Short mmCIF file of C-alpha atoms in Angstrom, two decimals:
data_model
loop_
_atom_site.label_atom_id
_atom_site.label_comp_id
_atom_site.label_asym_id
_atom_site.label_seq_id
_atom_site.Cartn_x
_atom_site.Cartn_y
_atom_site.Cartn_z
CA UNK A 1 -5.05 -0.43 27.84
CA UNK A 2 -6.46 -1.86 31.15
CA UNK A 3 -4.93 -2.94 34.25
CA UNK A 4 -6.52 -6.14 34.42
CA UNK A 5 -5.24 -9.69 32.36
CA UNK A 6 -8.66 -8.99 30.25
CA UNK A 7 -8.40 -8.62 26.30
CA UNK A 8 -11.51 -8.05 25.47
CA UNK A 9 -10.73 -6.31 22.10
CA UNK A 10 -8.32 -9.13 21.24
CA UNK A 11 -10.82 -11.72 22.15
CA UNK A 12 -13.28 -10.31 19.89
CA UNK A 13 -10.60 -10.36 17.07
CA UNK A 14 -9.88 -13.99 17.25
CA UNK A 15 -13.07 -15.12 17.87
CA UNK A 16 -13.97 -13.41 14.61
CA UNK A 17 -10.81 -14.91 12.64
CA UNK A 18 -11.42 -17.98 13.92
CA UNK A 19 -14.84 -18.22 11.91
CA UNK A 20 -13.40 -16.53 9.06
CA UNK A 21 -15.71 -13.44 9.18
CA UNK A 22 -14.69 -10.01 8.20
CA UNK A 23 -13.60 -7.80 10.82
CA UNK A 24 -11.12 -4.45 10.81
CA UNK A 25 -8.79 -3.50 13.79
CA UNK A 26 -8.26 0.69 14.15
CA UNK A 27 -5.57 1.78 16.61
CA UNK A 28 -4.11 4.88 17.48
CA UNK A 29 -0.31 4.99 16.38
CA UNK A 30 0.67 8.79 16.63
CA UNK A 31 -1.17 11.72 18.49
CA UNK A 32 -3.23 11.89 21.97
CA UNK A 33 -4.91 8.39 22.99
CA UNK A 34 -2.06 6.35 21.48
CA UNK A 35 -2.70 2.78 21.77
CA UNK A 36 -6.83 3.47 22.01
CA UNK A 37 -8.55 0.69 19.54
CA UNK A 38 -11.74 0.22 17.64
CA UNK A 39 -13.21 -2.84 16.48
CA UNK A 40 -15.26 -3.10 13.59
CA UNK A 41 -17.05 -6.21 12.26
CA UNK A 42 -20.10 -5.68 9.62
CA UNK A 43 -23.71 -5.73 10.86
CA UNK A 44 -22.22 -5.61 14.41
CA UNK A 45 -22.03 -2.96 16.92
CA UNK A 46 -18.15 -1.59 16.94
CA UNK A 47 -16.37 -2.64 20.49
CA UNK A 48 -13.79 -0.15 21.90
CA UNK A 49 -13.21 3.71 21.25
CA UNK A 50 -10.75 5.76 19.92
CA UNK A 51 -11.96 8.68 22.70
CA UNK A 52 -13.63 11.19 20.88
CA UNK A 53 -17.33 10.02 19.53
CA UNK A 54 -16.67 12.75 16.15
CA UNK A 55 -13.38 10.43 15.60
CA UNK A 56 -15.16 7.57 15.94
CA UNK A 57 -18.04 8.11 13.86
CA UNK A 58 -15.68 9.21 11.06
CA UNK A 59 -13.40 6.03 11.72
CA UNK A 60 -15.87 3.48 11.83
CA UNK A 61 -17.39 4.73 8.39
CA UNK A 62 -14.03 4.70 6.47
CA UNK A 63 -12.95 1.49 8.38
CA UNK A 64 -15.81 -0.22 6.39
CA UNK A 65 -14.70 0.72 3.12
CA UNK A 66 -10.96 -0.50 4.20
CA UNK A 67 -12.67 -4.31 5.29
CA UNK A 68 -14.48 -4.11 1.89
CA UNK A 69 -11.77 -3.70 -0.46
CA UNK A 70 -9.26 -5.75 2.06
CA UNK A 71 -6.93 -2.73 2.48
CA UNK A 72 -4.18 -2.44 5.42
CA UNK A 73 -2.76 1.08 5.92
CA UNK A 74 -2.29 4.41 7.74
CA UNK A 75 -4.88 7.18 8.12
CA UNK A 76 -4.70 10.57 9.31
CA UNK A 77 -7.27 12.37 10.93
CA UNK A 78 -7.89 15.59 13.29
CA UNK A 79 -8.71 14.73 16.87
CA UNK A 80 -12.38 15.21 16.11
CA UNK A 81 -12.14 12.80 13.35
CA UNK A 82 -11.70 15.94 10.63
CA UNK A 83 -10.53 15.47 7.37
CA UNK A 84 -7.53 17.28 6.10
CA UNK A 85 -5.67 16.94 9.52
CA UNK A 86 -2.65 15.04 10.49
CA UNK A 87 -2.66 15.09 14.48
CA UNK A 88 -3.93 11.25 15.01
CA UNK A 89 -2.38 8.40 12.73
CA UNK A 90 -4.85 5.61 12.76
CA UNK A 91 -3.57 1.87 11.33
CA UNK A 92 -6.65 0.34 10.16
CA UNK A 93 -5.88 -3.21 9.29
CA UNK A 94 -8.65 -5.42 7.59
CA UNK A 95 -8.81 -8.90 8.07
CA UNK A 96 -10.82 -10.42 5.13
CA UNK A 97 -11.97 -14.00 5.24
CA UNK A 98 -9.00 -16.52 3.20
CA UNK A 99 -9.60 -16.69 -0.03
CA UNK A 100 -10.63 -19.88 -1.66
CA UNK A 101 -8.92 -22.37 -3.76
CA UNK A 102 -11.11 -24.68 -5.80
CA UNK A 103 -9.52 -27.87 -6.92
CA UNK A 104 -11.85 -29.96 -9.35
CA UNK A 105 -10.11 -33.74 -9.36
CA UNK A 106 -9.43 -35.87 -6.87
CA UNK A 107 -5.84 -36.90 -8.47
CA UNK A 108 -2.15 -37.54 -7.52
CA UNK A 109 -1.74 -33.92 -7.42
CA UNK A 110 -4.62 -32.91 -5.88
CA UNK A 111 -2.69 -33.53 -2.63
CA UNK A 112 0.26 -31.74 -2.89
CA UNK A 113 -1.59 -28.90 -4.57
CA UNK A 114 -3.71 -28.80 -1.67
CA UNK A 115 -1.38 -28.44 0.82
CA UNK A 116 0.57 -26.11 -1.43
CA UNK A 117 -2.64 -23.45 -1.25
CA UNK A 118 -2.97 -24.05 2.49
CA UNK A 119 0.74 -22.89 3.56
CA UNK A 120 -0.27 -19.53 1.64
CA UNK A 121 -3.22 -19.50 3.25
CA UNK A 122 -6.40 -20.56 0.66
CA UNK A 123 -9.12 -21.92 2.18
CA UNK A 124 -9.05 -25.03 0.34
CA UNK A 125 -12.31 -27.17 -1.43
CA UNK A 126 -11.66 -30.42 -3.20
CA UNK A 127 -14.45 -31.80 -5.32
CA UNK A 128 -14.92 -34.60 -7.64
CA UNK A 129 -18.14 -36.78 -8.18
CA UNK A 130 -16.29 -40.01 -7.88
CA UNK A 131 -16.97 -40.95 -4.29
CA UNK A 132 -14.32 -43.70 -4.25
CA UNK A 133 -11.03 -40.65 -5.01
CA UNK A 134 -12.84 -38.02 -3.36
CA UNK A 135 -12.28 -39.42 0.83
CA UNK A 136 -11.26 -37.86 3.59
CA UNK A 137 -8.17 -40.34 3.94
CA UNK A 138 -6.66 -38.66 0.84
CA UNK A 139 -7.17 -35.13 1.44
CA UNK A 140 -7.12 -34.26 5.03
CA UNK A 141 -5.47 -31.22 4.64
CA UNK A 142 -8.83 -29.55 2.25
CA UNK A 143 -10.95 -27.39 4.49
CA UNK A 144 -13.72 -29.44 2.44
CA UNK A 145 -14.41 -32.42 0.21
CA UNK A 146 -17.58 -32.23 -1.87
CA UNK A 147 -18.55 -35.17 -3.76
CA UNK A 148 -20.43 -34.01 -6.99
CA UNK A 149 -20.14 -32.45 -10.03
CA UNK A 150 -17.51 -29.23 -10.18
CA UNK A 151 -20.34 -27.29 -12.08
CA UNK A 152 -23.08 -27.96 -9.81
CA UNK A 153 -20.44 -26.91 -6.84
CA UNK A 154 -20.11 -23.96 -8.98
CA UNK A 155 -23.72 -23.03 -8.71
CA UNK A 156 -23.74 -22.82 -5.60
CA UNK A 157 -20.41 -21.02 -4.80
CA UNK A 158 -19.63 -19.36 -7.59
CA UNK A 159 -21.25 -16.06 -7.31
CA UNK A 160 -19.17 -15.63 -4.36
CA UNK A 161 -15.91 -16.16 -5.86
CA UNK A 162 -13.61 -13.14 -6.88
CA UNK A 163 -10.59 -11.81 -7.96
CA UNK A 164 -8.17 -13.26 -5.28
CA UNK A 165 -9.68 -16.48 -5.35
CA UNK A 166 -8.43 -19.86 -7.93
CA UNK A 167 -9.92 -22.39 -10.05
CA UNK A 168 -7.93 -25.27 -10.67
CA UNK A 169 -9.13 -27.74 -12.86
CA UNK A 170 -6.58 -31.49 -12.23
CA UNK A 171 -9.48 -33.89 -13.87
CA UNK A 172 -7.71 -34.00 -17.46
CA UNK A 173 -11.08 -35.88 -18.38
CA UNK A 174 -13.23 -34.01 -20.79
CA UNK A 175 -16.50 -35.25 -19.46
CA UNK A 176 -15.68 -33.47 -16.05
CA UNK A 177 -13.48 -30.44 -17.46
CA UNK A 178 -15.93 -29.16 -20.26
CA UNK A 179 -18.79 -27.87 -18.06
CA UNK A 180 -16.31 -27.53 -14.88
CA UNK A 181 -14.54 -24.83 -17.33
CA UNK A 182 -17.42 -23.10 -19.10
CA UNK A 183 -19.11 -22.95 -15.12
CA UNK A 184 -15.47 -21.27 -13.52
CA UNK A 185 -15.68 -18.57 -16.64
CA UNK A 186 -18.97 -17.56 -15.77
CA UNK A 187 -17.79 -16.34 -12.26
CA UNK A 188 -15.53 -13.27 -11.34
CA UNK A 189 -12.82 -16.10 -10.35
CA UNK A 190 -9.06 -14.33 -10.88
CA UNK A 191 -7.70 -17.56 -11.85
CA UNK A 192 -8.60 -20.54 -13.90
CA UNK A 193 -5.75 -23.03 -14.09
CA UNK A 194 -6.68 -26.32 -16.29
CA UNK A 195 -3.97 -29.10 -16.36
CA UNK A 196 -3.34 -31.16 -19.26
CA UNK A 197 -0.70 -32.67 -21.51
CA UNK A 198 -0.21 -29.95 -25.23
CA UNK A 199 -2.41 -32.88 -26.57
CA UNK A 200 -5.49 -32.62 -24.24
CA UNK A 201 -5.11 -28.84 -24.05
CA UNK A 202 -5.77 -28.75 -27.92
CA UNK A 203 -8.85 -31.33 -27.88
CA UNK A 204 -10.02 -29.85 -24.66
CA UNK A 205 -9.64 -26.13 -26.23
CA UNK A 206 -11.71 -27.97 -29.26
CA UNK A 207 -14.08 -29.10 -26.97
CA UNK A 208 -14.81 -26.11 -25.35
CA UNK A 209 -14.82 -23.82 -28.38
CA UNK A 210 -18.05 -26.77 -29.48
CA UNK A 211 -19.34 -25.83 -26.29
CA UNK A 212 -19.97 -22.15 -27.02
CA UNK A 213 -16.38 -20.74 -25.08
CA UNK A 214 -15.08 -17.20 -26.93
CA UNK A 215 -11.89 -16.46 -27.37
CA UNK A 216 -11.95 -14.15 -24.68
CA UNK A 217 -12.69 -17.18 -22.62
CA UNK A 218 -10.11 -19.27 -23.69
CA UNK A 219 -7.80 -16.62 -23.23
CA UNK A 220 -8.69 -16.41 -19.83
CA UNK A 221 -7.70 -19.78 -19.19
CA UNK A 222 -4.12 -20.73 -17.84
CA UNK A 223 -3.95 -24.31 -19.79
CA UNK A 224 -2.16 -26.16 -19.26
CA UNK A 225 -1.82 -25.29 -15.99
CA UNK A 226 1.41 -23.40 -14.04
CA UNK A 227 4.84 -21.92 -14.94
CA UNK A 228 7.76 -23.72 -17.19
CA UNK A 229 10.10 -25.08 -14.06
CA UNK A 230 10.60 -28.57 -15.75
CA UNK A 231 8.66 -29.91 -12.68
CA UNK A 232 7.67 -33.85 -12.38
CA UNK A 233 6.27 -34.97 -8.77
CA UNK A 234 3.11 -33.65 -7.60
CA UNK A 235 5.09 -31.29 -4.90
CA UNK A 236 6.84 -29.41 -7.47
CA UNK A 237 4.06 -29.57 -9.78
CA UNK A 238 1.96 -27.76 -7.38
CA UNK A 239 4.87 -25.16 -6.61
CA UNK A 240 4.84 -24.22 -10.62
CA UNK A 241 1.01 -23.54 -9.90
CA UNK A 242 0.95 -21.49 -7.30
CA UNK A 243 3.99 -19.65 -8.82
CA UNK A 244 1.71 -18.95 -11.83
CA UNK A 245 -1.16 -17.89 -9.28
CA UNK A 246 1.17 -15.02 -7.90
CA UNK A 247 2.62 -14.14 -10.96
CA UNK A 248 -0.56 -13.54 -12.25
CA UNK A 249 -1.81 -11.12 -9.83
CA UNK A 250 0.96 -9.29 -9.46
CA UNK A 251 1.64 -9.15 -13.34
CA UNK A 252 4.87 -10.38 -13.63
CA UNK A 253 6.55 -12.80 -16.66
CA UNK A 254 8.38 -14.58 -13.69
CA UNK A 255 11.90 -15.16 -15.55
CA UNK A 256 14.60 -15.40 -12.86
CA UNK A 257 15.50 -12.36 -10.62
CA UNK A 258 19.29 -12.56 -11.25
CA UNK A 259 18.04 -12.01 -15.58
CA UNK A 260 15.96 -8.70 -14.58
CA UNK A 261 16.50 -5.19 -12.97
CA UNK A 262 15.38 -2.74 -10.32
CA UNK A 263 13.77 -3.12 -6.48
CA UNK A 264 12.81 -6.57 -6.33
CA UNK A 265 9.92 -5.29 -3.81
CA UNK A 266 7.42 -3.00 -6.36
CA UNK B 1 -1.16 -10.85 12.94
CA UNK B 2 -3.22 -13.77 11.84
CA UNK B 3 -0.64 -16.38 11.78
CA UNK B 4 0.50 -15.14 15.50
CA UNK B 5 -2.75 -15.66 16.72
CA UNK B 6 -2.62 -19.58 17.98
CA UNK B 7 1.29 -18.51 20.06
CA UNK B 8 -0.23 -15.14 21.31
CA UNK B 9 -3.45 -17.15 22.76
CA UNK B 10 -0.52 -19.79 24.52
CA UNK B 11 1.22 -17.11 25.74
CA UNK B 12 -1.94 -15.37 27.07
CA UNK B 13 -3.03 -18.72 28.58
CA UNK B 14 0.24 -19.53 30.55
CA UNK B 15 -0.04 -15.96 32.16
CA UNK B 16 3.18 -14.56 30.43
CA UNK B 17 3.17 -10.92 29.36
CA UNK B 18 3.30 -9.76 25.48
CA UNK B 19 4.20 -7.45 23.21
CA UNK B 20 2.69 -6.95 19.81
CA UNK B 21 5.15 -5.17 16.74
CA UNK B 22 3.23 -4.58 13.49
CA UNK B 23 4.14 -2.95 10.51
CA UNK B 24 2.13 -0.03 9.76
CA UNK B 25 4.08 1.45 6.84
CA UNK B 26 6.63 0.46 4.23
CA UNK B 27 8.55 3.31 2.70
CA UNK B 28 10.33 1.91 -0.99
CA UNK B 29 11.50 -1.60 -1.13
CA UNK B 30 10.24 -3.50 2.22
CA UNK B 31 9.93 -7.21 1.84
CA UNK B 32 6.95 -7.40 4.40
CA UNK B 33 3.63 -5.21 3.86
CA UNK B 34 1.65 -3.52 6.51
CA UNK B 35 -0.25 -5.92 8.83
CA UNK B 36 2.82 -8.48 9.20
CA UNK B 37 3.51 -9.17 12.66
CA UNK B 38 5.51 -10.35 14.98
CA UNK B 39 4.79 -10.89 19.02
CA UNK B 40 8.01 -11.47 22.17
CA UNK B 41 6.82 -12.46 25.44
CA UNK B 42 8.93 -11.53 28.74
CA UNK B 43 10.97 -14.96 28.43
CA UNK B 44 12.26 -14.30 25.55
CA UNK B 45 10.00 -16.04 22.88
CA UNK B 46 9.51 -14.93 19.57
CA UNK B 47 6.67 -15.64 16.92
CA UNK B 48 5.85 -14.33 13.47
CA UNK B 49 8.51 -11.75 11.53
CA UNK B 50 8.19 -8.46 10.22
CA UNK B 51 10.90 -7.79 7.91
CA UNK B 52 13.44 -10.54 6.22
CA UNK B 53 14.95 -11.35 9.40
CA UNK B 54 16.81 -8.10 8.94
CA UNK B 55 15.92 -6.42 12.02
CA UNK B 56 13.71 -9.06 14.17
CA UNK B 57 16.88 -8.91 16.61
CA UNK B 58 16.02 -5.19 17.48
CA UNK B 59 12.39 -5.81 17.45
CA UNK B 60 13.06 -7.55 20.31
CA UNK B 61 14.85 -5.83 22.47
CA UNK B 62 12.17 -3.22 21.87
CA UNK B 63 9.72 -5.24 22.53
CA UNK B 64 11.21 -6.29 25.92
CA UNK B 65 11.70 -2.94 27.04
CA UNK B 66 7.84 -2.14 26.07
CA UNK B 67 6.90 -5.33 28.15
CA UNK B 68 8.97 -3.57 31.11
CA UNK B 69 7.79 -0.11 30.54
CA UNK B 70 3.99 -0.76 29.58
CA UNK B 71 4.76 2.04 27.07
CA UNK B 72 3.63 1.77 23.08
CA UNK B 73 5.18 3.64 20.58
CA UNK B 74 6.64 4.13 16.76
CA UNK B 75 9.75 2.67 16.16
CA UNK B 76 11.46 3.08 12.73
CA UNK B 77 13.85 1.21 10.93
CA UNK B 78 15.62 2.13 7.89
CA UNK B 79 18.99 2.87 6.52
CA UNK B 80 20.92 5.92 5.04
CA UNK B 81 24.29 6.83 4.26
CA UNK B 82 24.58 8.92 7.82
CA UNK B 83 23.69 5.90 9.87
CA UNK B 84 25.55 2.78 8.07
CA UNK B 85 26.04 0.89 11.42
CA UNK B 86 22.77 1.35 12.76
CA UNK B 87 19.65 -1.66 11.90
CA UNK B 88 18.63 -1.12 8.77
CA UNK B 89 17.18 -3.59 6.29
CA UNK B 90 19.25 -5.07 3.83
CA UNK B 91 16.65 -4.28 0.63
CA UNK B 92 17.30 -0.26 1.50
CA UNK B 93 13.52 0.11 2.55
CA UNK B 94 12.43 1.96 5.48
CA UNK B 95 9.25 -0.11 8.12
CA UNK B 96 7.49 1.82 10.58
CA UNK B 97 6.14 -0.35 13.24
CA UNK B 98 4.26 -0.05 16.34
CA UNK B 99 4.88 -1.81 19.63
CA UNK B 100 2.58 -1.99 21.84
CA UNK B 101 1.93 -4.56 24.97
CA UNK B 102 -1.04 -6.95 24.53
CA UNK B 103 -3.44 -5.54 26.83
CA UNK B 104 -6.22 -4.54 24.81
#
């Protein structure tokens, strides 16, 4: 809300984005000081005001439960930040980091999976310990190639994945998929998508079951991977997975729209 | 507003002036959720959506009228029975957006 071409607020929001860290924007959509901004960003001093210091004091705490859960939304408040009162509307809108997409295999459909989760925005890792599939020539789409194990990659990472983030397992080689599997279901991942013909899915299953997976575990797996389209080519392959990844978070059987009733927005 | 980010930076870099729409509430069926965005500058230019493409037409004229003005405010679109020639969006939803100029 200056005269001048400066955005400082801005600035400081796309800097942020642009190295993936957390940050929340607050702005002032209905009552006195519309357009007035606060930005948040964890462990950071907040830039801007919302021009009262009781409003924000009581923004900038609820703004940091909004960035931790990833919520976008409306709040009321009074103009001294009280509770209970309607006079200021503030949007809060979090911007939480992408989340990640884990592909174990560097295959045929590796690829097209890879750009797949990019267009809906995963940051995207491919890993696979053979050095001569895993190259930057193949997959310069990934946001990063590691060249090792899946499991040991899981050690690292995988106390940091969570519910909105995938596992997909493309090896179809039971030396890689075993421990790559029984690693991914010992992390909070939402997803665990393991490809496979109905043949390797039942050794594999056998496999795993030797290796000490429950039944709870096996149910958690989505094997063989992605929904029943009839696809063949890696492209449409990788649609039926991601179609399985949404489906699965938003709890739907995915049968087709024009077979089901009511709002097709719930 | 993420996806807008590389056009708004352009824009900001060739000097032209901006306005930011974002939804900030969905009432019933909406086909965007609150954050989407969409940006005009003063030629004209559009980037990012915030509905189905139901009423991007009348987010811009809007938003070319809050470039002008240097005003921000609530606009609402929605439709009903008593206004079946007005925008509305095509789902039956109702979007509450605000449009503001980028100057913050």
């Amino acid at each position: 809300m200056t005269d001048s071409d400066e955005t400082p607020i801005f600035d400081r929001l796309d800097a942020a984005i642009a190295v993936e860290a957390p940050v929340a924007l607050a702005t002032i959509t209905e009552g006195p000081g519309v357009g007035a901004k606060l930005l948040f960003q964890p462990g950071e001093p907040v830039v801007g005001t919302l021009g009262d210091p009781d409003l924000d004091r009581v923004v900038t705490r609820d703004i940091e439960g909004e960035l931790a859960s990833g919520r976008t939304g409306v709040r009321h408040y009074g103009v001294h930040g009280e509770a209970n009162e309607t006079a200021v509307a503030i949007f809060i809108e979090s911007f939480a980091p992408p989340p990640q997409m884990l592909i174990f295999g560097a295959v045929d459909f590796t690829a097209a999976l890879a750009r797949v989760g990019k267009v809906l925005g995963y940051r995207v890792t491919v890993c696979d310990a053979r050095e001569v599939f895993a190259t930057r020539a193949r997959f310069p789409m990934a946001d990063e190639l590691v060249v090792d194990w899946p499991n040991r990659l899981l050690d690292q990472v995988g106390g940091g994945l969570g519910a909105r983030d995938v596992v997909c397992v493309l090896t179809h080689d039971p030396k890689f998929d075993v421990p790559a599997i029984t690693s991914a279901l010992e992390t909070g991942v939402g997803y665990i998508g393991v490809m496979g013909s109905r043949r390797t899915h039942d050794d594999r299953t056998k496999r795993l079951v030797e290796a000490g997976v429950t039944p709870e575990g096996l149910a958690r797996l989505r094997s063989p991977i992605g929904l029943d389209l009839g696809a063949r080519t890696p492209e449409e392959t990788a649609i039926s997975i991601v179609a399985e990844i949404i489906a699965l978070r938003t709890g739907r059987t995915a049968p087709a729209l024009k077979d089901t009733e009511g709002p097709i927005h719930r | 507003m993420k996806e807008i980010l590389p056009d708004l930076k352009k824009w900001q870099k060739a000097g032209r002036r901006i306005a930011v729409a974002r939804v900030v509430d969905v009432d019933g069926s909406g086909p965007r959720l609150p954050g989407a965005a969409m940006a005009v500058n003063e030629d004209g230019e559009v980037t990012g959506s915030v509905s189905g493409g139901c009423v991007e037409g009348a987010v811009v004229m809007e938003a070319l009228d809050i470039i002008d003005s240097r005003d921000r405010r609530m606009v609402t679109f929605g439709y009903s029975d008593d206004e079946a020639f007005a925008v509305g969006l095509t789902c039956g939803g109702t979007i509450h957006l605000f449009i503001e100029p980028l100057d913050w």
